[in-house]
Amino acid sequence: MSTPLHIRQAEAADATAMRTILWKTWVVTYGPFIPKEDLRSYFEEHYCEAAIERLLAQPNVEGHIAAWESKEVGVMITRWDASEGRFYLSSLYVLPEFQGRGIGKALFARATDRARAPWSASRSRPPPSASPISARRKATTTP
């Protein structure tokens, strides 16, 4: 049986959908302890459509959209920092009404796959032998 979940790479044209998902999840997640006007102010300053488009245009950043039965319900943003030799999962949000369906887990698995896979020559990532996951495990593993 096929799943109704589909994950794809985000494009600049997805900025509006990304903003909608981010805002709806922010209100539910942060609204109980951050005044809505403060949330809105920060959101408008840092997550306007132009800011999202600029973010997605960076060669070391990838955005991903999760769709459930063709409805966009999740967002993930990852970033490779070549100077640090690290891969970051900077944002992962799933609409509250779609949580509990494995969408966040699937996005996280996609991030893990991306962290381990070699990037195209257009990306500023070192070869896979410098895997941030294996390096992190070595650094944090105790004998």
Protein backbone atom coordinates (compact mmCIF):
# COMPACT_ATOMS: atom_id res chain seq x y z
CA MET A 1 0.00 0.00 0.00
CA SER A 2 1.43 3.39 -0.96
CA THR A 3 1.63 6.23 1.49
CA PRO A 4 -0.13 9.55 0.87
CA LEU A 5 3.15 11.29 1.87
CA HIS A 6 5.45 12.84 -0.71
CA ILE A 7 8.59 14.86 0.10
CA ARG A 8 10.19 17.09 -2.50
CA GLN A 9 12.82 19.78 -2.64
CA ALA A 10 11.43 23.27 -2.14
CA GLU A 11 11.80 26.00 -4.72
CA ALA A 12 11.44 29.78 -4.53
CA ALA A 13 7.84 29.37 -5.74
CA ASP A 14 7.11 27.49 -2.49
CA ALA A 15 7.79 30.53 -0.29
CA THR A 16 4.08 31.24 0.30
CA ALA A 17 3.30 27.64 1.29
CA MET A 18 6.37 27.54 3.53
CA ARG A 19 5.28 30.74 5.28
CA THR A 20 1.80 29.35 5.86
CA ILE A 21 3.11 26.13 7.42
CA LEU A 22 5.67 28.00 9.52
CA TRP A 23 3.17 30.54 10.80
CA LYS A 24 0.46 28.01 11.71
CA THR A 25 2.93 25.82 13.61
CA TRP A 26 4.58 28.80 15.29
CA VAL A 27 1.26 30.06 16.68
CA VAL A 28 0.45 26.66 18.19
CA THR A 29 3.99 25.96 19.40
CA TYR A 30 5.12 29.35 20.68
CA GLY A 31 1.80 31.17 21.13
CA PRO A 32 1.19 29.97 24.69
CA PHE A 33 4.28 31.80 25.99
CA ILE A 34 5.23 34.44 23.37
CA PRO A 35 2.76 37.25 22.63
CA LYS A 36 1.30 36.87 19.15
CA GLU A 37 2.36 40.39 18.16
CA ASP A 38 5.98 39.54 19.02
CA LEU A 39 5.75 36.32 17.00
CA ARG A 40 4.25 38.19 14.06
CA SER A 41 6.90 40.92 14.18
CA TYR A 42 9.78 38.43 14.17
CA PHE A 43 8.09 36.27 11.55
CA GLU A 44 7.47 39.16 9.16
CA GLU A 45 11.05 40.38 9.55
CA HIS A 46 12.80 37.04 9.08
CA TYR A 47 10.35 34.92 7.08
CA CYS A 48 8.84 37.22 4.47
CA GLU A 49 8.62 35.61 1.03
CA ALA A 50 11.72 37.44 -0.19
CA ALA A 51 13.74 36.18 2.80
CA ILE A 52 12.65 32.58 2.15
CA GLU A 53 13.50 32.94 -1.53
CA ARG A 54 16.97 34.31 -0.65
CA LEU A 55 17.47 31.47 1.84
CA LEU A 56 16.58 28.80 -0.73
CA ALA A 57 18.89 30.44 -3.30
CA GLN A 58 21.94 29.88 -1.09
CA PRO A 59 24.06 27.04 -2.50
CA ASN A 60 24.53 25.41 0.92
CA VAL A 61 20.82 25.47 1.90
CA GLU A 62 18.05 23.08 0.96
CA GLY A 63 14.37 23.36 1.70
CA HIS A 64 11.98 20.42 1.60
CA ILE A 65 8.20 20.31 1.43
CA ALA A 66 6.16 17.38 2.76
CA ALA A 67 2.79 16.91 1.10
CA TRP A 68 0.03 14.64 2.38
CA GLU A 69 -2.38 13.70 -0.41
CA SER A 70 -1.04 16.71 -2.37
CA LYS A 71 -1.63 19.19 0.52
CA GLU A 72 1.58 20.89 1.69
CA VAL A 73 1.81 20.08 5.40
CA GLY A 74 5.48 20.14 6.41
CA VAL A 75 8.65 22.16 5.93
CA MET A 76 12.28 21.34 6.55
CA ILE A 77 15.35 23.51 6.02
CA THR A 78 18.87 22.10 6.09
CA ARG A 79 22.24 23.79 5.74
CA TRP A 80 25.76 22.56 5.15
CA ASP A 81 28.44 24.73 6.80
CA ALA A 82 31.66 23.94 4.95
CA SER A 83 33.78 26.06 7.30
CA GLU A 84 32.62 23.96 10.26
CA GLY A 85 32.30 20.73 8.33
CA ARG A 86 28.78 20.28 9.70
CA PHE A 87 25.32 19.65 8.37
CA TYR A 88 22.47 21.41 10.19
CA LEU A 89 18.78 20.68 10.31
CA SER A 90 17.69 24.22 11.11
CA SER A 91 13.91 23.94 10.82
CA LEU A 92 11.38 21.13 10.79
CA TYR A 93 7.68 21.95 11.14
CA VAL A 94 4.54 19.91 10.49
CA LEU A 95 1.06 21.38 10.65
CA PRO A 96 -0.52 20.44 13.99
CA GLU A 97 -3.47 18.63 12.42
CA PHE A 98 -1.05 16.39 10.48
CA GLN A 99 1.27 15.54 13.35
CA GLY A 100 1.37 11.93 14.52
CA ARG A 101 1.38 10.52 10.97
CA GLY A 102 5.14 10.02 10.64
CA ILE A 103 5.69 13.14 8.54
CA GLY A 104 8.29 14.64 10.88
CA LYS A 105 10.09 11.29 11.05
CA ALA A 106 10.13 11.08 7.26
CA LEU A 107 11.52 14.60 6.97
CA PHE A 108 14.16 13.80 9.58
CA ALA A 109 15.10 10.65 7.67
CA ARG A 110 15.47 12.78 4.52
CA ALA A 111 17.81 15.11 6.44
CA THR A 112 19.85 12.15 7.61
CA ASP A 113 20.10 10.85 4.03
CA ARG A 114 21.15 14.29 2.78
CA ALA A 115 23.79 14.60 5.51
CA ARG A 116 25.33 11.30 4.43
CA ALA A 117 25.07 11.74 0.64
CA PRO A 118 27.63 13.57 -1.48
CA TRP A 119 26.30 16.85 -2.81
CA SER A 120 26.57 17.98 -6.38
CA ALA A 121 29.63 19.88 -7.55
CA SER A 122 27.65 23.11 -7.26
CA ARG A 123 27.42 22.67 -3.49
CA SER A 124 30.24 23.64 -1.17
CA ARG A 125 30.40 20.31 0.61
CA PRO A 126 33.53 18.24 1.18
CA PRO A 127 33.65 14.60 0.10
CA PRO A 128 31.52 12.04 1.99
CA SER A 129 34.59 10.77 3.85
CA ALA A 130 34.19 13.86 6.01
CA SER A 131 30.67 12.83 7.00
CA PRO A 132 29.40 15.06 9.82
CA ILE A 133 27.34 12.21 11.25
CA SER A 134 30.24 9.81 11.57
CA ALA A 135 32.52 12.57 12.86
CA ARG A 136 29.91 13.54 15.46
CA ARG A 137 29.44 9.94 16.56
CA LYS A 138 33.21 9.51 16.97
CA ALA A 139 33.44 12.72 18.98
CA THR A 140 30.57 11.83 21.30
CA THR A 141 31.15 8.10 21.72
CA THR A 142 32.80 7.10 24.96
CA PRO A 143 34.84 3.90 25.23
